[in-house]
Tab-separated table of C-alpha atoms and ligand atoms in Angstrom:
chain	number	residue	atom	x	y	z
A	171	MET	CA	161.722	6.735	10.611
A	172	PRO	CA	160.291	4.439	13.301
A	173	GLN	CA	156.763	4.915	11.900
A	174	ASP	CA	155.447	1.655	13.266
A	175	PHE	CA	155.193	2.827	16.851
A	176	LEU	CA	155.109	6.603	16.571
A	177	THR	CA	151.892	8.201	15.360
A	178	ASP	CA	152.696	10.573	12.514
A	179	ILE	CA	152.430	14.293	13.173
A	180	LYS	CA	149.537	14.847	10.777
A	181	THR	CA	147.368	12.244	12.516
A	182	LEU	CA	148.323	13.660	15.917
A	183	ARG	CA	147.302	17.164	14.863
A	184	GLU	CA	144.009	15.982	13.410
A	185	ARG	CA	143.180	14.078	16.568
A	186	ALA	CA	144.053	17.076	18.720
A	187	ARG	CA	141.578	19.205	16.797
A	188	GLN	CA	138.742	16.676	16.882
A	189	HIS	CA	137.940	16.904	20.582
A	190	ILE	CA	139.251	20.288	21.621
A	191	GLU	CA	136.737	20.447	24.456
A	192	ASN	CA	138.375	17.458	26.117
A	193	GLY	CA	141.330	19.641	27.089
A	194	ALA	CA	144.244	17.571	28.315
A	195	VAL	CA	142.444	14.296	27.579
A	196	THR	CA	143.330	13.181	24.058
A	197	GLU	CA	142.439	10.141	21.968
A	198	GLY	CA	145.737	8.641	23.087
A	199	TYR	CA	144.587	8.590	26.732
A	200	LYS	CA	144.485	4.887	27.458
A	201	ALA	CA	143.087	4.668	30.968
A	202	ASP	CA	139.440	4.330	32.038
A	203	ARG	CA	138.933	8.016	32.733
A	204	ALA	CA	135.796	7.701	34.852
A	205	ASN	CA	137.506	5.129	37.025
A	206	VAL	CA	140.684	7.207	37.405
A	207	VAL	CA	138.529	10.181	38.473
A	208	ARG	CA	136.683	7.968	40.964
A	209	LEU	CA	139.958	6.690	42.429
A	210	LEU	CA	141.356	10.223	42.601
A	211	ASN	CA	138.237	11.401	44.426
A	212	GLU	CA	138.799	8.674	47.010
A	213	ALA	CA	142.397	9.817	47.355
A	214	LEU	CA	141.167	13.420	47.687
A	215	ALA	CA	138.803	12.395	50.498
A	216	THR	CA	141.677	10.545	52.169
A	217	GLU	CA	143.923	13.610	52.024
A	218	ILE	CA	141.194	15.898	53.407
A	219	VAL	CA	140.554	13.508	56.301
A	220	CYS	CA	144.319	13.440	56.930
A	221	VAL	CA	144.464	17.251	56.982
A	222	LEU	CA	141.637	17.331	59.535
A	223	ARG	CA	143.200	14.640	61.709
A	224	TYR	CA	146.646	16.277	61.703
A	225	LYS	CA	145.098	19.668	62.467
A	226	ARG	CA	143.198	18.241	65.410
A	227	HIS	CA	146.409	16.578	66.644
A	228	TYR	CA	148.377	19.790	66.149
A	229	PHE	CA	146.014	21.798	68.320
A	230	MET	CA	145.631	19.054	70.917
A	231	ALA	CA	149.333	18.182	71.342
A	232	GLN	CA	150.255	18.772	74.961
A	233	GLY	CA	153.019	17.795	77.367
A	234	ILE	CA	156.817	18.088	77.648
A	235	HIS	CA	157.514	16.790	74.147
A	236	SER	CA	154.567	18.479	72.542
A	237	GLN	CA	156.360	21.295	70.702
A	238	ALA	CA	158.442	19.197	68.331
A	239	VAL	CA	155.585	16.770	67.793
A	240	ALA	CA	153.060	19.537	67.165
A	241	ALA	CA	155.408	21.118	64.619
A	242	GLU	CA	155.567	17.787	62.800
A	243	PHE	CA	151.768	17.444	62.849
A	244	LEU	CA	151.381	20.910	61.369
A	245	GLU	CA	153.941	20.241	58.657
A	246	HIS	CA	152.155	17.015	57.713
A	247	ALA	CA	148.761	18.760	57.710
A	248	ASN	CA	150.085	21.340	55.262
A	249	GLU	CA	151.655	18.710	53.042
A	250	GLU	CA	148.434	16.648	52.961
A	251	GLN	CA	146.639	19.845	51.942
A	252	GLY	CA	149.141	20.204	49.113
A	253	HIS	CA	148.398	16.636	48.008
A	254	ALA	CA	144.649	17.337	48.086
A	255	ASP	CA	145.180	20.385	45.870
A	256	GLN	CA	147.323	18.468	43.374
A	257	ILE	CA	144.740	15.689	43.164
A	258	ALA	CA	141.812	18.097	42.740
A	259	ALA	CA	143.643	19.890	39.940
A	260	ARG	CA	144.337	16.594	38.158
A	261	ILE	CA	140.672	15.551	38.455
A	262	VAL	CA	139.645	18.780	36.696
A	263	GLN	CA	142.340	18.249	34.060
A	264	LEU	CA	140.795	14.836	33.381
A	265	GLY	CA	137.395	16.426	32.851
A	266	GLY	CA	136.029	15.350	36.223
A	267	GLU	CA	134.825	17.228	39.275
A	268	PRO	CA	136.633	17.130	42.618
A	269	ASN	CA	134.320	16.032	45.417
A	270	PHE	CA	134.786	18.331	48.405
A	271	SER	CA	131.431	17.504	49.933
A	272	PRO	CA	131.599	16.968	53.714
A	273	GLU	CA	128.762	14.515	53.279
A	274	GLY	CA	130.159	10.999	53.062
A	275	LEU	CA	133.719	12.292	53.330
A	276	ALA	CA	134.747	9.748	55.954
A	277	THR	CA	133.199	6.919	53.918
A	278	ARG	CA	134.985	7.932	50.715
A	279	ALA	CA	138.355	8.203	52.477
A	280	HIS	CA	140.650	5.224	52.893
A	281	ALA	CA	142.186	6.509	56.102
A	282	GLU	CA	140.218	7.200	59.262
A	283	TYR	CA	139.723	10.250	61.396
A	284	VAL	CA	140.821	9.187	64.854
A	285	GLU	CA	141.231	11.832	67.528
A	286	GLY	CA	143.699	9.856	69.639
A	287	ASP	CA	144.289	10.100	73.349
A	288	GLY	CA	147.617	11.712	74.198
A	289	LEU	CA	150.731	12.305	72.067
A	290	VAL	CA	151.808	8.694	71.582
A	291	ASP	CA	148.318	7.576	70.681
A	292	MET	CA	147.936	10.404	68.163
A	293	ILE	CA	151.266	9.559	66.528
A	294	LYS	CA	150.281	5.891	66.316
A	295	GLU	CA	146.938	6.728	64.698
A	296	ASP	CA	148.717	8.959	62.184
A	297	LEU	CA	151.158	6.177	61.413
A	298	VAL	CA	148.284	3.764	60.750
A	299	ALA	CA	146.700	6.304	58.404
A	300	GLU	CA	149.985	6.878	56.566
A	301	ARG	CA	150.464	3.144	56.083
A	302	ILE	CA	146.956	2.863	54.636
A	303	ALA	CA	147.690	5.794	52.301
A	304	ILE	CA	150.989	4.191	51.239
A	305	ASP	CA	149.265	0.942	50.278
A	306	SER	CA	146.411	2.608	48.411
A	307	TYR	CA	148.733	4.941	46.483
A	308	ARG	CA	150.925	2.003	45.531
A	309	GLU	CA	147.877	0.184	44.153
A	310	MET	CA	146.703	3.233	42.247
A	311	ILE	CA	150.162	3.643	40.711
A	312	THR	CA	150.081	0.052	39.485
A	313	TYR	CA	146.574	0.624	38.124
A	314	CYS	CA	147.639	3.706	36.139
A	315	GLY	CA	150.702	1.950	34.759
A	316	ASN	CA	151.485	3.345	31.323
A	317	ASP	CA	147.843	4.191	30.584
A	318	ASP	CA	147.992	7.506	32.468
A	319	PRO	CA	151.644	8.394	33.109
A	320	THR	CA	150.839	11.930	34.324
A	321	THR	CA	148.530	10.744	37.084
A	322	ARG	CA	151.001	7.976	37.878
A	323	ARG	CA	153.899	10.428	38.281
A	324	MET	CA	151.824	12.674	40.518
A	325	LEU	CA	150.865	9.690	42.664
A	326	GLU	CA	154.492	8.540	42.828
A	327	GLY	CA	155.477	11.952	44.185
A	328	ILE	CA	152.726	11.806	46.799
A	329	LEU	CA	153.618	8.225	47.732
A	330	ALA	CA	157.247	9.216	48.357
A	331	MET	CA	156.048	11.923	50.724
A	332	GLU	CA	153.674	9.584	52.588
A	333	GLU	CA	156.628	7.253	53.113
A	334	GLU	CA	158.587	10.170	54.580
A	335	HIS	CA	155.639	10.978	56.836
A	336	ALA	CA	155.540	7.387	58.113
A	337	GLU	CA	159.283	7.515	58.773
A	338	ASP	CA	158.945	10.830	60.644
A	339	LEU	CA	156.269	9.316	62.859
A	340	VAL	CA	158.325	6.209	63.618
A	341	SER	CA	161.239	8.491	64.606
A	342	LEU	CA	158.949	10.475	66.901
A	343	LEU	CA	157.766	7.285	68.589
A	344	GLU	CA	161.388	6.221	69.076
A	345	GLU	CA	162.298	9.603	70.567
A	346	LEU	CA	159.383	9.289	72.954
A	347	GLY	CA	160.529	5.770	73.875
A	348	ALA	CA	157.172	4.446	72.743
A	349	HIS	CA	158.196	2.247	69.858
B	394	FE2	FE1	149.092	12.990	51.623
B	395	FE2	FE1	150.976	11.698	54.817
């Protein structure tokens, strides 16, 4: 038996019983939990700001090409909402509290809320925000490493979707001849 790197079952069971109240967080959790929760709350704020920005853009999209673009904005808004929900659930699982307070929301978020002036401008602002999200998720993934594989996997899934969002926006700009 490869005992040297696998913790034996008896020890695992004892550990699991010791801190029942910690829920999903066991002794084997290697990351700095408070810091992971803090980072996740920043990501949550970012996603909420992105929902708000995409919603504003969805309702404000006007002009000949507005229908397809508005549909894309709405789809992104809904997907950012999904990310926010996933992140909030993970924060609770880690024993933290998701911060949904409107106070300081814009300061906590990495990405900005920019209203944009016209379709092209809105798409460009969304692209900037997606690129910021991509970079911050990538950094968070590196930070989690093997210390919190569950959070890392969740973030990897979100990152992949932010990359799709950025690609969608670049395609829209190309279609509008604005790239
Ligand atoms: Fe997102
Ligand atoms: Fe996104």
